[in-house]
Short mmCIF file of C-alpha atoms and ligand atoms in Angstrom, two decimals:
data_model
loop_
_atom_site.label_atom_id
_atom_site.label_comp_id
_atom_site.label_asym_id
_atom_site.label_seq_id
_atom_site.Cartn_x
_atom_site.Cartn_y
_atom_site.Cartn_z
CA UNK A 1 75.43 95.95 157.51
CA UNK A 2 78.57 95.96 158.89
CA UNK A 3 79.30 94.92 162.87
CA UNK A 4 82.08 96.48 164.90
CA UNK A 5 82.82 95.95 168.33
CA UNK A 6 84.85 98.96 169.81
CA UNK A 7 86.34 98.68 173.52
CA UNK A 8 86.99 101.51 175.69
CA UNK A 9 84.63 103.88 173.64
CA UNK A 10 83.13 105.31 177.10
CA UNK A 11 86.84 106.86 177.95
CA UNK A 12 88.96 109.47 176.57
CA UNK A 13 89.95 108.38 172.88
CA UNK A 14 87.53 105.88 172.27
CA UNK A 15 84.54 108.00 173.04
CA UNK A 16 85.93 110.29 169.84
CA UNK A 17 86.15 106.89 168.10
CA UNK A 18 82.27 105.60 168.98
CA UNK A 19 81.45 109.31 168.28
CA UNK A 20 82.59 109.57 164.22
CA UNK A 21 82.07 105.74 163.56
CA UNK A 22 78.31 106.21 164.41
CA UNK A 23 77.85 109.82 162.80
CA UNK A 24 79.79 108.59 159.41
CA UNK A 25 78.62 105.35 159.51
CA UNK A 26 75.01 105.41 159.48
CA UNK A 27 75.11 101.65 157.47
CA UNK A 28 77.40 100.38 160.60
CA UNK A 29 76.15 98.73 163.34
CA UNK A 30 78.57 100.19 166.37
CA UNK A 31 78.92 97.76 169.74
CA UNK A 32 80.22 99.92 172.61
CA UNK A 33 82.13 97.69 175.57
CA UNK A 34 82.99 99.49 177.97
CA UNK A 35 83.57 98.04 182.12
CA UNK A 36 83.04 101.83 183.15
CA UNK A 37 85.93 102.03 185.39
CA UNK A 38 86.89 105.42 186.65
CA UNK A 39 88.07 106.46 183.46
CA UNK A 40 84.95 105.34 181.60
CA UNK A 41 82.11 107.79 181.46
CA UNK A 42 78.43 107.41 179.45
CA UNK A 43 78.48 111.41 180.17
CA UNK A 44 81.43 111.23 177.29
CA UNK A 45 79.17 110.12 174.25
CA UNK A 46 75.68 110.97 175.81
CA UNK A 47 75.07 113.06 172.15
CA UNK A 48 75.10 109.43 170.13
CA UNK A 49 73.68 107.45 172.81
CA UNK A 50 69.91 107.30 171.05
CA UNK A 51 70.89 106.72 167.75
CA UNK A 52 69.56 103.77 166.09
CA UNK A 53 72.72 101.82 165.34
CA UNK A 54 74.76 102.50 168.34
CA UNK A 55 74.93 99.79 171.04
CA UNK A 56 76.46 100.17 174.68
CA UNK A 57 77.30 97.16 176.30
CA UNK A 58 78.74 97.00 179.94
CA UNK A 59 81.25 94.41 180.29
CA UNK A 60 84.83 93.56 181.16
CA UNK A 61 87.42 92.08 178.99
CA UNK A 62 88.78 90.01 181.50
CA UNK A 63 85.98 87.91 181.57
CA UNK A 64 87.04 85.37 179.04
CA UNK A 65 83.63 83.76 178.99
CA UNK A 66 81.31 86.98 178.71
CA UNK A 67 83.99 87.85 175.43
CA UNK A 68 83.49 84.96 173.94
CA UNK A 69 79.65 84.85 174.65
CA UNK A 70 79.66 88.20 173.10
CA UNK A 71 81.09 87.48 169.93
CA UNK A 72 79.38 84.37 169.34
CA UNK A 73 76.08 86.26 169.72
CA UNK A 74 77.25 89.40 167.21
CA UNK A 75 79.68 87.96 164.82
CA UNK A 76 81.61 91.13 164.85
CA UNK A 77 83.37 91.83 161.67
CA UNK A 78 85.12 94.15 162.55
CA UNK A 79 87.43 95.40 166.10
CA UNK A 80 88.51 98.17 167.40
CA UNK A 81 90.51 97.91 170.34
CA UNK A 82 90.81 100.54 173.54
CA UNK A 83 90.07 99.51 176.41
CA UNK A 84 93.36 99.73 178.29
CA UNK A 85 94.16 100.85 182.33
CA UNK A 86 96.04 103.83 180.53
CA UNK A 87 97.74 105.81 183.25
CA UNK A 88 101.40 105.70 184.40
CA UNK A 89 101.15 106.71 187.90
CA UNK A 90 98.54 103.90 188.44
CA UNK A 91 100.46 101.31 186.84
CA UNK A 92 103.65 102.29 189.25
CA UNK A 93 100.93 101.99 191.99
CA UNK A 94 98.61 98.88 190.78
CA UNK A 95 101.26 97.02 187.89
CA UNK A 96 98.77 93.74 187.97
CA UNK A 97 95.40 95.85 186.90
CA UNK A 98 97.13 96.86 183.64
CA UNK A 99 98.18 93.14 183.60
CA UNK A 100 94.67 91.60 184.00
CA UNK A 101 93.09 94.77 181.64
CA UNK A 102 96.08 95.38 178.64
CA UNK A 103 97.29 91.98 178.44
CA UNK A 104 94.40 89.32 179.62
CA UNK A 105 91.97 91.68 177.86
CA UNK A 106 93.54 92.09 174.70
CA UNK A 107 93.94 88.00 174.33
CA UNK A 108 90.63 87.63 175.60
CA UNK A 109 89.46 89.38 172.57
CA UNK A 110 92.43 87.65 170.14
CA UNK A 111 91.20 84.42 171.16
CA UNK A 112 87.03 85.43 171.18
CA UNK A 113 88.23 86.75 167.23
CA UNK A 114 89.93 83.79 165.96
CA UNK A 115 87.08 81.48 167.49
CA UNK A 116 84.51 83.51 165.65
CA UNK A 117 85.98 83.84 162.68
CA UNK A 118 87.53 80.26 162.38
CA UNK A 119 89.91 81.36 159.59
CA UNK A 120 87.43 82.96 157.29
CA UNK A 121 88.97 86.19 157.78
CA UNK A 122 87.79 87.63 154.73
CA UNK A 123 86.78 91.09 155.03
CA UNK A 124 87.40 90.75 158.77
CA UNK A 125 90.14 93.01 161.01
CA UNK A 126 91.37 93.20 164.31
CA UNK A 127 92.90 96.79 165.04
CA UNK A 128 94.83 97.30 168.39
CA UNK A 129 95.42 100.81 169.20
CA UNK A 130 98.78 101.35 171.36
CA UNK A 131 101.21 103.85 172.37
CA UNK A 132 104.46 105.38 171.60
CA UNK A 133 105.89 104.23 174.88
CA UNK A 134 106.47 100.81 174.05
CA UNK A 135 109.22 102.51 172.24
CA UNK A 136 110.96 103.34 175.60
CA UNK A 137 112.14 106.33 175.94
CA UNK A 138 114.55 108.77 173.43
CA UNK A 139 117.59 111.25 174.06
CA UNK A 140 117.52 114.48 172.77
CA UNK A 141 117.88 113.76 169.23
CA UNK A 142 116.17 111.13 166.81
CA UNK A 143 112.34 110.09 166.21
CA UNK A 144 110.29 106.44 167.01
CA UNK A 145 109.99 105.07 163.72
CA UNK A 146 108.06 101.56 163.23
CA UNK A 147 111.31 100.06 163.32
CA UNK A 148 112.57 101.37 166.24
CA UNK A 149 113.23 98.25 168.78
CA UNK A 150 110.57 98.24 171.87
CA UNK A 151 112.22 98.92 175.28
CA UNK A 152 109.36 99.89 177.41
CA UNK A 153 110.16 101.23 181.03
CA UNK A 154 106.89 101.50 182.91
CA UNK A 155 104.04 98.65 183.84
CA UNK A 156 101.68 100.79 181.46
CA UNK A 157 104.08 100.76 178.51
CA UNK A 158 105.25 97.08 179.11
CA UNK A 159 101.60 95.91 179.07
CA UNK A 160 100.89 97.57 176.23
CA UNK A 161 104.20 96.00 174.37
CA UNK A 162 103.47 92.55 175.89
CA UNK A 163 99.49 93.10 173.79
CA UNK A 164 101.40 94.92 170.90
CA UNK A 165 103.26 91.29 170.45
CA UNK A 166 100.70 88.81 170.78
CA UNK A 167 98.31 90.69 168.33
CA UNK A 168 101.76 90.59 165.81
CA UNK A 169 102.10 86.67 166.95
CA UNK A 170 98.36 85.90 166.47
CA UNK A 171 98.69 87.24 162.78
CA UNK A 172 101.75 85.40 162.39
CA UNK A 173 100.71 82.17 163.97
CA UNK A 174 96.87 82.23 163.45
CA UNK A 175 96.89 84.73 159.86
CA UNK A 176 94.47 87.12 161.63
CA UNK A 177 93.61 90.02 159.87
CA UNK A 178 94.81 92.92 162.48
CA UNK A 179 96.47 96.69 161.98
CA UNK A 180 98.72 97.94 165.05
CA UNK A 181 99.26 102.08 165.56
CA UNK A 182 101.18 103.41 167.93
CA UNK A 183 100.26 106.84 168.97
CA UNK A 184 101.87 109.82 170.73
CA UNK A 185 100.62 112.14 173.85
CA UNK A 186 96.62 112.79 172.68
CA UNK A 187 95.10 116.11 174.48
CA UNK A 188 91.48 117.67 173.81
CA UNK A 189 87.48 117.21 175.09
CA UNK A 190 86.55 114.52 177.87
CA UNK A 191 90.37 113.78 178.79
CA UNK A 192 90.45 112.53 182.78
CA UNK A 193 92.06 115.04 184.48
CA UNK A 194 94.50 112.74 185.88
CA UNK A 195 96.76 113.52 183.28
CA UNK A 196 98.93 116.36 182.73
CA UNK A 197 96.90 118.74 180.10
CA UNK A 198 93.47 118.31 181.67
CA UNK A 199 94.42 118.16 185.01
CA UNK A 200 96.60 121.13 184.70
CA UNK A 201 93.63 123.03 183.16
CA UNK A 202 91.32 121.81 186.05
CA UNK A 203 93.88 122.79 188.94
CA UNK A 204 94.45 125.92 187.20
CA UNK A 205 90.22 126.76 187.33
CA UNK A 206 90.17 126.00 191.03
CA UNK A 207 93.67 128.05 192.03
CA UNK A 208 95.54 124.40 192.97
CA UNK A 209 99.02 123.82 192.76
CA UNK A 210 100.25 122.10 189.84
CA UNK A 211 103.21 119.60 190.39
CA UNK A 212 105.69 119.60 187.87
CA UNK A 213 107.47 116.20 187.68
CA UNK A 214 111.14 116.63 187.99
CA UNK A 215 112.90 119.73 186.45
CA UNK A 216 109.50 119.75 184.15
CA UNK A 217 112.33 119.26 181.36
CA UNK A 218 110.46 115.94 179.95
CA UNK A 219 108.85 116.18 176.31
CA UNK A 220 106.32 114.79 174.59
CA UNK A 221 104.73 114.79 171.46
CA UNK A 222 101.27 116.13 171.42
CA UNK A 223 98.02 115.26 169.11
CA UNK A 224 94.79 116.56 169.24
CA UNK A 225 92.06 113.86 169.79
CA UNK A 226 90.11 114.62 167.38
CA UNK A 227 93.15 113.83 164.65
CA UNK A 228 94.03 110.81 166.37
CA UNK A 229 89.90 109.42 165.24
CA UNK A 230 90.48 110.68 161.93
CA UNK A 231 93.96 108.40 162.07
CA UNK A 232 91.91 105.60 163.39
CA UNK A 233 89.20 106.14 160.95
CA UNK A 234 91.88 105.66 157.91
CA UNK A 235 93.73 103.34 159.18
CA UNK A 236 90.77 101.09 160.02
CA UNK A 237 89.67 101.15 156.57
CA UNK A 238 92.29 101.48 154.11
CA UNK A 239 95.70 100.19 156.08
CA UNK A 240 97.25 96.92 155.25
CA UNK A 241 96.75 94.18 157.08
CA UNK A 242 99.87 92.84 159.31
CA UNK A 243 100.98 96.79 159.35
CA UNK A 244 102.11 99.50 162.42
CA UNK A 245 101.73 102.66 161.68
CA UNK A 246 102.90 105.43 163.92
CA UNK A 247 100.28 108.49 164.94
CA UNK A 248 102.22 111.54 165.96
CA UNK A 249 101.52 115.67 166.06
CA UNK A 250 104.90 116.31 164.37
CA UNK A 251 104.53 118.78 167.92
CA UNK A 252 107.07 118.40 170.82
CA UNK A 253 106.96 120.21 173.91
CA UNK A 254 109.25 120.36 177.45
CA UNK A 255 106.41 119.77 179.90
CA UNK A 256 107.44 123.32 181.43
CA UNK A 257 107.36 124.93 178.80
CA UNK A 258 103.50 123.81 178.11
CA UNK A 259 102.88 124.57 181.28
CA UNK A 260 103.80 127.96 181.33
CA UNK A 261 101.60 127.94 177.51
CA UNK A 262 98.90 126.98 179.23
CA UNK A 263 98.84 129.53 182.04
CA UNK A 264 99.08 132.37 179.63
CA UNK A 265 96.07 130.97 178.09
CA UNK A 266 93.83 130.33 180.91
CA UNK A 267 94.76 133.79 182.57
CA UNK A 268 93.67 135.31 179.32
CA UNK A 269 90.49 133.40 179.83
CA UNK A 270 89.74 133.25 182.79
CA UNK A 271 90.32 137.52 183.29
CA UNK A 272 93.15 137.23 185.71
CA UNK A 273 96.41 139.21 185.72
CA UNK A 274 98.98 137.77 183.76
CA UNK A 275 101.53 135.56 185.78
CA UNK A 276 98.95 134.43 188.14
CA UNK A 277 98.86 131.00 187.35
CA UNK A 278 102.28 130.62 187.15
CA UNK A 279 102.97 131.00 191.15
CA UNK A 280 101.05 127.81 190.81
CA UNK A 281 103.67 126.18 189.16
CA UNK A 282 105.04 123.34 191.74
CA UNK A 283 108.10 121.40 191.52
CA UNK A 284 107.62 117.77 193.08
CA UNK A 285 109.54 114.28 193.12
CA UNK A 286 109.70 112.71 190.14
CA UNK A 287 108.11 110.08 188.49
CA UNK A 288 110.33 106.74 189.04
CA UNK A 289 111.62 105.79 185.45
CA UNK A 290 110.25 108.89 183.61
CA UNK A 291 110.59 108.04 179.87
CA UNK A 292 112.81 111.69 178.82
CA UNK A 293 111.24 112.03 175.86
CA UNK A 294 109.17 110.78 173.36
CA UNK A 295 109.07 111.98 169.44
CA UNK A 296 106.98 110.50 166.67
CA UNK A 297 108.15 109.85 163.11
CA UNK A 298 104.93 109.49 161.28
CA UNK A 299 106.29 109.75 157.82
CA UNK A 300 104.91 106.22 157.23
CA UNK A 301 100.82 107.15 157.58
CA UNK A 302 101.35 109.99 156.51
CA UNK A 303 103.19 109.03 152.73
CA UNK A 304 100.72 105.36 152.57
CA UNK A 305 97.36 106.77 153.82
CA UNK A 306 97.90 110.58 153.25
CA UNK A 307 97.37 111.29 156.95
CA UNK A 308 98.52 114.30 158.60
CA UNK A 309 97.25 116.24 161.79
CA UNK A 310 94.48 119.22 160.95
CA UNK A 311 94.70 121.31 163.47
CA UNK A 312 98.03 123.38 164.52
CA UNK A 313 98.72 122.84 168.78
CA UNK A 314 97.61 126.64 169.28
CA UNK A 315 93.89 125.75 167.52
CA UNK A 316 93.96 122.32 169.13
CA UNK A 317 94.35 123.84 172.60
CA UNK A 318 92.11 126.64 172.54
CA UNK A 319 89.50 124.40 171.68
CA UNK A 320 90.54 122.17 174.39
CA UNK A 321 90.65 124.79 177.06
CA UNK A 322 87.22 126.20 175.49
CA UNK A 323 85.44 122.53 176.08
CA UNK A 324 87.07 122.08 179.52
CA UNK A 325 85.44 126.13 180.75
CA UNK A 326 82.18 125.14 179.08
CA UNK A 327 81.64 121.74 180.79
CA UNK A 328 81.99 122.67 183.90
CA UNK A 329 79.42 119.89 185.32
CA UNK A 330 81.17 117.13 183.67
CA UNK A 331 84.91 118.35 185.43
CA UNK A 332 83.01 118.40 188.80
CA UNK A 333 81.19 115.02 188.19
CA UNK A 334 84.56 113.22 187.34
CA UNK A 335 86.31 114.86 190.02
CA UNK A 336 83.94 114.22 192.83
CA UNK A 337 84.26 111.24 194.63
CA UNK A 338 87.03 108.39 194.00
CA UNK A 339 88.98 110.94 192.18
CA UNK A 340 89.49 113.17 195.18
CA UNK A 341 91.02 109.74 197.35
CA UNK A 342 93.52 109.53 193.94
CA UNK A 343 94.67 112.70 194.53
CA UNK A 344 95.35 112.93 197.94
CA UNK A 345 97.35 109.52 197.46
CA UNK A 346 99.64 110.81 194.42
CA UNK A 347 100.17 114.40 195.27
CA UNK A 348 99.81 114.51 198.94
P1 NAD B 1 91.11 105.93 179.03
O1 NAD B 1 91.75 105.48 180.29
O2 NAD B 1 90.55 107.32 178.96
O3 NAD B 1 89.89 104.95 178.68
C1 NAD B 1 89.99 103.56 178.77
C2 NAD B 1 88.58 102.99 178.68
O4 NAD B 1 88.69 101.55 178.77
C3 NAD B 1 87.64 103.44 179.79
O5 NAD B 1 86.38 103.78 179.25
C4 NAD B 1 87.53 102.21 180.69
O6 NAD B 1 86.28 102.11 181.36
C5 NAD B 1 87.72 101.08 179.68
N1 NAD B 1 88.24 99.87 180.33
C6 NAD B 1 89.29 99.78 181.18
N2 NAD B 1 89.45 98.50 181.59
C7 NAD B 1 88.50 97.77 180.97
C8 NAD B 1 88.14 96.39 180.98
N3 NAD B 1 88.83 95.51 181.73
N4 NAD B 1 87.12 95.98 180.20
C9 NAD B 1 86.43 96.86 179.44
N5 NAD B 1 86.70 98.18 179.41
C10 NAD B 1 87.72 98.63 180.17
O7 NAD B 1 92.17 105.66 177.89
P2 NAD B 1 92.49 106.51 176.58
O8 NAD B 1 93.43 107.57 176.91
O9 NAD B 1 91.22 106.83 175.89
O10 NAD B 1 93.29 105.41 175.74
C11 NAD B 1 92.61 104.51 174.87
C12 NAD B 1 93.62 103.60 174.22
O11 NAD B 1 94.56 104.37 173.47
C13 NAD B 1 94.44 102.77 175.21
O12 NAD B 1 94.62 101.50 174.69
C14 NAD B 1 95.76 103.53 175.30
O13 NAD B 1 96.81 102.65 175.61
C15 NAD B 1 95.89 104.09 173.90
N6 NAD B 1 96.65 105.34 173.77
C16 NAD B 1 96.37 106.41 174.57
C17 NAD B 1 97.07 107.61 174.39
C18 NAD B 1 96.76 108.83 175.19
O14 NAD B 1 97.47 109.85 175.07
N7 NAD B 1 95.73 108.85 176.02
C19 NAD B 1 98.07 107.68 173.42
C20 NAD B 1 98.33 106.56 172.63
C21 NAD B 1 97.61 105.41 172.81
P1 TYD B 2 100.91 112.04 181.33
O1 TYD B 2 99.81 112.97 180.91
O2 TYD B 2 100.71 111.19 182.53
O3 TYD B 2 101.24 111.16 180.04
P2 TYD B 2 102.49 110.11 179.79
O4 TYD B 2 103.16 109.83 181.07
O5 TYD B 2 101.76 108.93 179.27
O6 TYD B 2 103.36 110.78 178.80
O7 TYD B 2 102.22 112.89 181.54
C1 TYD B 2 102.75 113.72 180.53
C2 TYD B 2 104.04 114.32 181.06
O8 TYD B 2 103.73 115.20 182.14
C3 TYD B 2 104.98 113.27 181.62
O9 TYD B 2 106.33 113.66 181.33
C4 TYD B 2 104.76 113.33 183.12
C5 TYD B 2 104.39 114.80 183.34
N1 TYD B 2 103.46 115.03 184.48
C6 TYD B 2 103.79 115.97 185.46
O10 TYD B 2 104.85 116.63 185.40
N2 TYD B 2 102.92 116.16 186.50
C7 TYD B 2 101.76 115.47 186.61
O11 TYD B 2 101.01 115.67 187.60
C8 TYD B 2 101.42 114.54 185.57
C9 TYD B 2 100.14 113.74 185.64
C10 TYD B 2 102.29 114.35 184.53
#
């Protein structure tokens, strides 16, 4: 029986992660380790929680000791890596969390790894899941290829590039076994609506403004959750070791003009007259260094692993607006509370 640890899986993308590894993997053992910060959430895989070889354990990555305790009592062979502080507003407000979290964390984990495994890395991997935005940011024209030279511009991306190069040096240096992706914008079921598509979608139920960063003429490159697991999935199992492999929807959109998508949609759903939600549409200051736009090349998974996304942007957001009008309960649990102080301190 196989042992993987994966981090994060109580928040937005890991919880898809936790959620096919245990369903597909019956002969897996799964370790969940998750801090539960704000964006962590048991209510996100409460469906696998009682299955026999699914494991939640509630810890922080910081902790260099309780890592290393941890892997010396499982003798994982196998990591998945998510637990990041994952949101650029925050890191403009709070750059030393995604410090301690993204970077600390990640060598936390490095180091517990290589300990464990003393250099018998057969049939072992370490798999860091990053972001596009260590990438920087693109002009109108061209794609983020795995080539393409980092130049991150936010604390969130930097943190994650500063992780992205010690897992490359620790395979270099140290010859462990790891896999590096760098995904695009993900969207779909038990996203925090602190960013843009599910808090759009959540301001939009409850008649709120929704503040547009800049002239709204910023793109990004949008994959459904849901394809992003699969990616992980494949990636996990048959990529080669010491390899990046971009993740991307092949699907850009102007934030405005997604906007305005998603309007259409909801006042479909939701019975009002068309137009209404678009006198919601609010035009505030900008976010300081705003990355223009981001575009995946994913040519690479795509030709080596036969990867591409399943579902088209229109299916992938109907079922996402779908999820977020039939869970209700689990919008108004995340957004009572803390969330509600957040707000008033980046929109006010
Ligand atoms: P998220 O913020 O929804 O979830 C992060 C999870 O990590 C939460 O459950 C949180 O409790 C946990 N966590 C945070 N700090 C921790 C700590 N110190 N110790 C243990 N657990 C901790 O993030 P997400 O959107 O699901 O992103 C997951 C990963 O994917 C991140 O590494 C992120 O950089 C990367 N990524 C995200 C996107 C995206 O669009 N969301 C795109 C590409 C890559
Ligand atoms: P976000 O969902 O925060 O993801 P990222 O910054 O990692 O790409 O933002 C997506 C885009 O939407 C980005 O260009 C910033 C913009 N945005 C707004 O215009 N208003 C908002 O309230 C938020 C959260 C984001």
């Amino acid at each position: 029986m196989k042992k993987i640890l994966i981090t994060g899986g109580a928040g937005f993308i890991g919880s898809h992660v936790v959620r096919r590894f245990v369903n597909k993997y019956p002969e897996y053992q799964v370790f969940n380790l998750d801090a539960l910060t704000y964006a962590g959430n048991l209510e996100n895989i409460k469906d696998i929680e009682d299955k026999s070889n699914y494991t939640f354990v509630k810890g922080d990555i910081v902790d260099d000791n309780f890592v290393n305790e941890l892997f010396k009592q499982y003798d994982f062979d196998g990591v998945l890596h998510l637990a990041a502080e994952s949101h650029v507003d925050r890191s403009i407000e709070d750059p030393l969390a995604f410090v301690k979290t993204n970077v600390i964390g990640t060598m936390n984990l490095l180091n517990a790894a290589k300990n464990q495994w003393k250099e018998n890395f057969e049939k072992k991997r370490f798999y860091h899941i990053s972001t596009d935005e260590v990438y920087g940011s693109l002009g109108t024209k061209g794609l983020f290829t795995e080539d393409t030279p980092y130049n991150p511009n936010s604390p969130y991306s930097a943190s994650k590039a500063s992780s992205d190069h010690f897992v490359r040096a620790y395979g270099e240096t140290y010859g462990l076994p790891y896999v590096l992706t760098n995904c695009s914008n993900n969207y779909g079921s038990y996203h925090f609506p602190e960013k843009l598509i599910p808090l759009f979608i959540n301001n939009i139920i409850n008649n709120k403004q929704l503040p547009v960063y800049g002239d709204g003429n910023y793109t990004r490159d949008w994959l459904f959750v849901e394809d992003h697991a699969i990616a992980i999935d494949l990636v996990f199992h048959e990529g080669k070791n010491h390899e990046t492999y971009n993740i991307g929807g092949f699907n850009e959109w102007k934030n405005i003009d997604l906007v305005r998508l998603l309007c259409e949609i909801m006042d479909q759903k939701l019975g009002r007259e068309k137009g209404t939600s678009q006198n919601l549409i609010t035009y505030v200051k900008d976010r300081p260094g705003h990355d223009l736009r981001y575009a995946i090349d994913a040519s690479k998974i795509n030709v080596d692993l036969g990867w591409k996304p399943s579902v088209t942007f229109e299916e992938g957001l109907e079922k996402t607006i779908n999820w977020y009008l039939n869970n209700e309960e689990w919008l108004k649990n995340v957004t009572s509370g803390a969330y509600k102080d957040y707000y008033q301190k980046q929109y006010s």
